PDB file of C-alpha atoms in Angstrom:
ATOM      1  CA  TYR A 317      96.960  91.669 120.065  1.00 66.00           C
ATOM      2  CA  TYR A 318      99.825  90.595 118.010  1.00 63.00           C
ATOM      3  CA  THR A 319     101.754  87.857 117.688  1.00 63.00           C
ATOM      4  CA  ASP A 320     106.067  88.320 117.195  1.00 61.00           C
ATOM      5  CA  GLN A 321     105.016  88.172 113.682  1.00 59.00           C
ATOM      6  CA  SER A 322     102.427  90.602 113.402  1.00 59.00           C
ATOM      7  CA  ARG A 323     104.862  93.424 115.337  1.00 54.00           C
ATOM      8  CA  THR A 324     106.508  96.002 112.677  1.00 51.00           C
ATOM      9  CA  PHE A 325     109.498  94.150 113.426  1.00 45.00           C
ATOM     10  CA  GLY A 326     108.650  91.020 113.068  1.00 46.00           C
ATOM     11  CA  THR A 327     110.162  88.973 110.373  1.00 48.00           C
ATOM     12  CA  ARG A 328     108.442  88.854 107.011  1.00 49.00           C
ATOM     13  CA  VAL A 329     108.408  86.184 103.952  1.00 51.00           C
ATOM     14  CA  ASN A 330     109.298  88.278 100.710  1.00 53.00           C
ATOM     15  CA  GLY A 331     108.858  84.998  98.327  1.00 49.00           C
ATOM     16  CA  VAL A 332     110.530  83.045  96.140  1.00 50.00           C
ATOM     17  CA  GLY A 333     111.969  84.231  93.090  1.00 50.00           C
ATOM     18  CA  HIS A 334     109.238  85.487  90.579  1.00 58.00           C
ATOM     19  CA  ARG A 335     105.776  84.109  90.774  1.00 70.00           C
ATOM     20  CA  GLY A 336     107.505  81.280  93.099  1.00 79.00           C
ATOM     21  CA  LEU A 337     104.814  79.979  95.286  1.00 86.00           C
ATOM     22  CA  CYS A 338     105.206  81.127  99.269  1.00 91.00           C
ATOM     23  CA  VAL A 339     103.427  79.886 102.436  1.00 93.00           C
ATOM     24  CA  ALA A 340     102.697  82.597 105.629  1.00 94.00           C
ATOM     25  CA  GLN A 341     100.973  80.771 108.472  1.00 95.00           C
ATOM     26  CA  ALA A 342     100.562  81.872 111.845  1.00 95.00           C
ATOM     27  CA  ILE A 343      99.449  79.332 114.875  1.00 95.00           C
ATOM     28  CA  VAL A 344      97.980  81.641 117.656  1.00 95.00           C
ATOM     29  CA  ALA A 345      97.147  80.841 121.146  1.00 95.00           C
ATOM     30  CA  LEU A 346      93.968  83.102 122.224  1.00 95.00           C
ATOM     31  CA  THR A 347      92.510  83.480 125.425  1.00 95.00           C
ATOM     32  CA  THR A 348      89.460  84.348 126.721  1.00 95.00           C
ATOM     33  CA  ALA A 349      89.974  88.266 126.077  1.00 93.00           C
ATOM     34  CA  MET A 350      90.968  87.932 122.926  1.00 92.00           C
ATOM     35  CA  ILE A 351      87.356  86.608 121.823  1.00 92.00           C
ATOM     36  CA  ASP A 352      85.132  88.312 124.509  1.00 91.00           C
ATOM     37  CA  ASN A 353      84.121  91.418 122.429  1.00 92.00           C
ATOM     38  CA  ALA A 354      83.089  91.789 118.666  1.00 92.00           C
ATOM     39  CA  ASN A 355      86.194  93.589 117.416  1.00 89.00           C
ATOM     40  CA  ASP A 356      88.713  92.277 118.987  1.00 93.00           C
ATOM     41  CA  GLU A 357      91.359  91.072 116.675  1.00 94.00           C
ATOM     42  CA  VAL A 358      94.940  89.951 116.501  1.00 94.00           C
ATOM     43  CA  GLY A 359      98.249  90.420 114.563  1.00 95.00           C
ATOM     44  CA  LEU A 360      98.664  87.050 112.320  1.00 96.00           C
ATOM     45  CA  PHE A 361     101.606  87.917 110.031  1.00 95.00           C
ATOM     46  CA  TYR A 362     102.463  90.130 106.784  1.00 95.00           C
ATOM     47  CA  LEU A 363     102.112  89.804 103.609  1.00 95.00           C
ATOM     48  CA  PRO A 364     104.830  91.229 101.336  1.00 93.00           C
ATOM     49  CA  LYS A 365     104.358  94.378  98.641  1.00 92.00           C
ATOM     50  CA  GLY A 366     103.450  92.488  95.186  1.00 91.00           C
ATOM     51  CA  ALA A 367     101.445  88.961  97.234  1.00 93.00           C
ATOM     52  CA  VAL A 368      98.710  87.678  95.467  1.00 94.00           C
ATOM     53  CA  VAL A 369      96.453  85.697  97.076  1.00 97.00           C
ATOM     54  CA  THR A 370      95.706  81.889  95.952  1.00 96.00           C
ATOM     55  CA  GLY A 371      93.912  80.538  98.476  1.00 97.00           C
ATOM     56  CA  ILE A 372      94.005  80.315 102.781  1.00 98.00           C
ATOM     57  CA  THR A 373      93.169  77.920 105.176  1.00 98.00           C
ATOM     58  CA  ALA A 374      92.058  78.576 108.327  1.00 98.00           C
ATOM     59  CA  MET A 375      91.374  76.287 111.611  1.00 98.00           C
ATOM     60  CA  SER A 376      89.856  76.665 115.640  1.00 98.00           C
ATOM     61  CA  THR A 377      89.281  75.086 118.332  1.00 98.00           C
ATOM     62  CA  ASP A 378      86.796  75.320 120.229  1.00 98.00           C
ATOM     63  CA  ILE A 379      86.667  78.379 121.826  1.00 97.00           C
ATOM     64  CA  ASP A 380      83.031  78.797 121.964  1.00 97.00           C
ATOM     65  CA  THR A 381      81.553  75.889 124.511  1.00 96.00           C
ATOM     66  CA  ASN A 382      77.981  77.757 124.532  1.00 97.00           C
ATOM     67  CA  GLY A 383      74.792  75.261 123.986  1.00 96.00           C
ATOM     68  CA  SER A 384      74.196  78.098 120.989  1.00 97.00           C
ATOM     69  CA  PRO A 385      78.000  79.341 120.340  1.00 97.00           C
ATOM     70  CA  ALA A 386      78.155  82.681 118.237  1.00 97.00           C
ATOM     71  CA  VAL A 387      81.190  83.330 117.738  1.00 97.00           C
ATOM     72  CA  VAL A 388      82.336  84.045 114.148  1.00 98.00           C
ATOM     73  CA  ILE A 389      85.565  85.053 112.605  1.00 98.00           C
ATOM     74  CA  ASP A 390      86.921  87.195 109.671  1.00 98.00           C
ATOM     75  CA  ILE A 391      90.567  87.331 108.156  1.00 98.00           C
ATOM     76  CA  GLY A 392      91.917  89.984 106.673  1.00 98.00           C
ATOM     77  CA  ASP A 393      93.630  93.343 106.896  1.00 98.00           C
ATOM     78  CA  ASP A 394      92.787  96.977 107.975  1.00 96.00           C
ATOM     79  CA  SER A 395      91.055  98.178 104.497  1.00 97.00           C
ATOM     80  CA  ASP A 396      89.255  95.209 104.124  1.00 97.00           C
ATOM     81  CA  GLU A 397      88.083  92.829 107.742  1.00 97.00           C
ATOM     82  CA  ASP A 398      87.393  89.792 105.705  1.00 98.00           C
ATOM     83  CA  ARG A 399      88.554  89.730 102.522  1.00 98.00           C
ATOM     84  CA  LEU A 400      90.300  86.758 103.132  1.00 98.00           C
ATOM     85  CA  LEU A 401      87.802  84.642 105.146  1.00 98.00           C
ATOM     86  CA  ALA A 402      84.266  86.052 105.776  1.00 98.00           C
ATOM     87  CA  ALA A 403      81.732  85.199 108.477  1.00 98.00           C
ATOM     88  CA  SER A 404      83.684  81.855 109.494  1.00 98.00           C
ATOM     89  CA  THR A 405      82.311  79.798 112.488  1.00 98.00           C
ATOM     90  CA  ILE A 406      85.196  77.696 112.457  1.00 98.00           C
ATOM     91  CA  GLY A 407      85.750  78.286 116.199  1.00 97.00           C
ATOM     92  CA  GLN A 408      82.105  77.283 117.482  1.00 97.00           C
ATOM     93  CA  ALA A 409      82.855  73.120 116.773  1.00 94.00           C
ATOM     94  CA  ALA A 410      86.751  72.697 116.552  1.00 96.00           C
ATOM     95  CA  THR A 411      86.553  72.896 111.718  1.00 97.00           C
ATOM     96  CA  LEU A 412      88.772  73.953 109.257  1.00 97.00           C
ATOM     97  CA  SER A 413      87.869  76.077 106.361  1.00 97.00           C
ATOM     98  CA  SER A 414      89.283  76.642 103.157  1.00 96.00           C
ATOM     99  CA  ALA A 415      86.836  79.214 101.878  1.00 96.00           C
ATOM    100  CA  ILE A 416      88.397  81.742 100.463  1.00 97.00           C
ATOM    101  CA  ALA A 417      86.209  85.069  99.846  1.00 97.00           C
ATOM    102  CA  THR A 418      85.919  86.067  96.715  1.00 96.00           C
ATOM    103  CA  THR A 419      87.203  89.488  97.712  1.00 96.00           C
ATOM    104  CA  GLY A 420      90.512  87.676  98.360  1.00 97.00           C
ATOM    105  CA  PHE A 421      91.238  85.482  95.229  1.00 97.00           C
ATOM    106  CA  MET A 422      94.117  86.921  93.545  1.00 95.00           C
ATOM    107  CA  TYR A 423      93.590  90.094  95.090  1.00 96.00           C
ATOM    108  CA  LYS A 424      97.526  91.943  94.906  1.00 95.00           C
ATOM    109  CA  TYR A 425      98.874  93.911  97.980  1.00 95.00           C
ATOM    110  CA  THR A 426     100.360  97.014  96.487  1.00 94.00           C
ATOM    111  CA  ALA A 427     102.258  97.416 100.241  1.00 95.00           C
ATOM    112  CA  ASP A 428     103.863  95.151 103.129  1.00 94.00           C
ATOM    113  CA  THR A 429     100.166  94.918 105.170  1.00 96.00           C
ATOM    114  CA  LEU A 430      99.483  92.897 108.067  1.00 96.00           C
ATOM    115  CA  ILE A 431      96.322  90.053 108.006  1.00 97.00           C
ATOM    116  CA  LYS A 432      94.731  89.901 111.346  1.00 97.00           C
ATOM    117  CA  ALA A 433      92.063  88.061 112.413  1.00 97.00           C
ATOM    118  CA  TYR A 434      88.732  89.438 113.673  1.00 97.00           C
ATOM    119  CA  ILE A 435      86.210  88.405 116.016  1.00 96.00           C
ATOM    120  CA  LYS A 436      83.071  89.695 114.226  1.00 97.00           C
ATOM    121  CA  THR A 437      80.680  88.067 116.820  1.00 97.00           C
ATOM    122  CA  ALA A 438      82.087  87.410 120.758  1.00 96.00           C
ATOM    123  CA  ALA A 439      81.718  83.844 122.142  1.00 96.00           C
ATOM    124  CA  ALA A 440      78.572  83.587 124.026  1.00 96.00           C
ATOM    125  CA  THR A 441      81.004  81.055 126.435  1.00 96.00           C
ATOM    126  CA  GLY A 442      84.625  81.941 125.321  1.00 96.00           C
ATOM    127  CA  ALA A 443      87.119  78.982 126.081  1.00 97.00           C
ATOM    128  CA  ALA A 444      90.892  79.500 125.590  1.00 97.00           C
ATOM    129  CA  GLY A 445      92.201  77.175 122.317  1.00 97.00           C
ATOM    130  CA  THR A 446      94.571  77.410 118.750  1.00 97.00           C
ATOM    131  CA  LEU A 447      93.422  79.698 115.708  1.00 97.00           C
ATOM    132  CA  THR A 448      95.923  78.212 112.639  1.00 97.00           C
ATOM    133  CA  VAL A 449      96.008  80.018 109.495  1.00 97.00           C
ATOM    134  CA  VAL A 450      97.903  79.597 106.463  1.00 97.00           C
ATOM    135  CA  VAL A 451      97.697  82.006 103.729  1.00 97.00           C
ATOM    136  CA  THR A 452      98.902  80.798 100.254  1.00 95.00           C
ATOM    137  CA  TYR A 453     100.331  83.588  97.305  1.00 94.00           C
ATOM    138  CA  PHE A 454     102.764  84.316  94.322  1.00 92.00           C
ATOM    139  CA  VAL A 455     104.802  87.130  94.497  1.00 90.00           C
ATOM    140  CA  ASP A 456     104.863  89.138  90.835  1.00 84.00           C
ATOM    141  CA  PRO A 457     105.466  93.352  91.028  1.00 80.00           C
ATOM    142  CA  GLU A 458     103.908  93.202  86.821  1.00 82.00           C
ATOM    143  CA  PHE A 459     100.759  91.032  87.909  1.00 84.00           C
ATOM    144  CA  SER A 460      97.806  93.285  86.735  1.00 84.00           C
ATOM    145  CA  THR A 461      94.444  91.895  88.249  1.00 81.00           C
ATOM    146  CA  THR A 462      92.747  93.900  85.281  1.00 81.00           C
ATOM    147  CA  ALA A 463      91.257  90.714  82.989  1.00 76.00           C
ATOM    148  CA  LEU A 464      92.338  89.713  79.965  1.00 73.00           C
ATOM    149  CA  THR A 465      90.389  91.048  76.516  1.00 76.00           C
ATOM    150  CA  ALA A 466      89.848  87.894  73.899  1.00 73.00           C
ATOM    151  CA  THR A 467      89.815  88.716  70.207  1.00 74.00           C
ATOM    152  CA  THR A 468      88.728  86.203  67.634  1.00 77.00           C
ATOM    153  CA  THR A 469      92.214  86.895  66.043  1.00 73.00           C
ATOM    154  CA  ALA A 470      95.668  84.915  66.840  1.00 64.00           C
TER     155      ALA A 470
END
């Protein structure tokens, strides 16, 4: 599944100056067909080359109305489906999470990359609803994820 922002010709956010904080967001209307199988996925938006992720917030309506809901959502990219949000149950009871996966915090994308929501576990009783995702990041081509070495001299 795709949204207007996730198609290859969709709008891309390119950042605001050197290390300016940027926000990418998507509000997606989910149909039951989009959540009824494990491994279903929906493209959300692109992050630009050089984007360094600092946070994520995801919110869902109740998209699994079963008494024992099962739906689990990951948010990431083709290389790591749960890079940004891992095994989230936000769709089970209409909740919100800002718990970024450790693999996603300060992760730097080296190419324009499509961010997707993945259905890790299908809904037991799927219901149409809404998924809202906001990712904060800055763009810095020179940013290095290599740790600095501390010394005792100034």
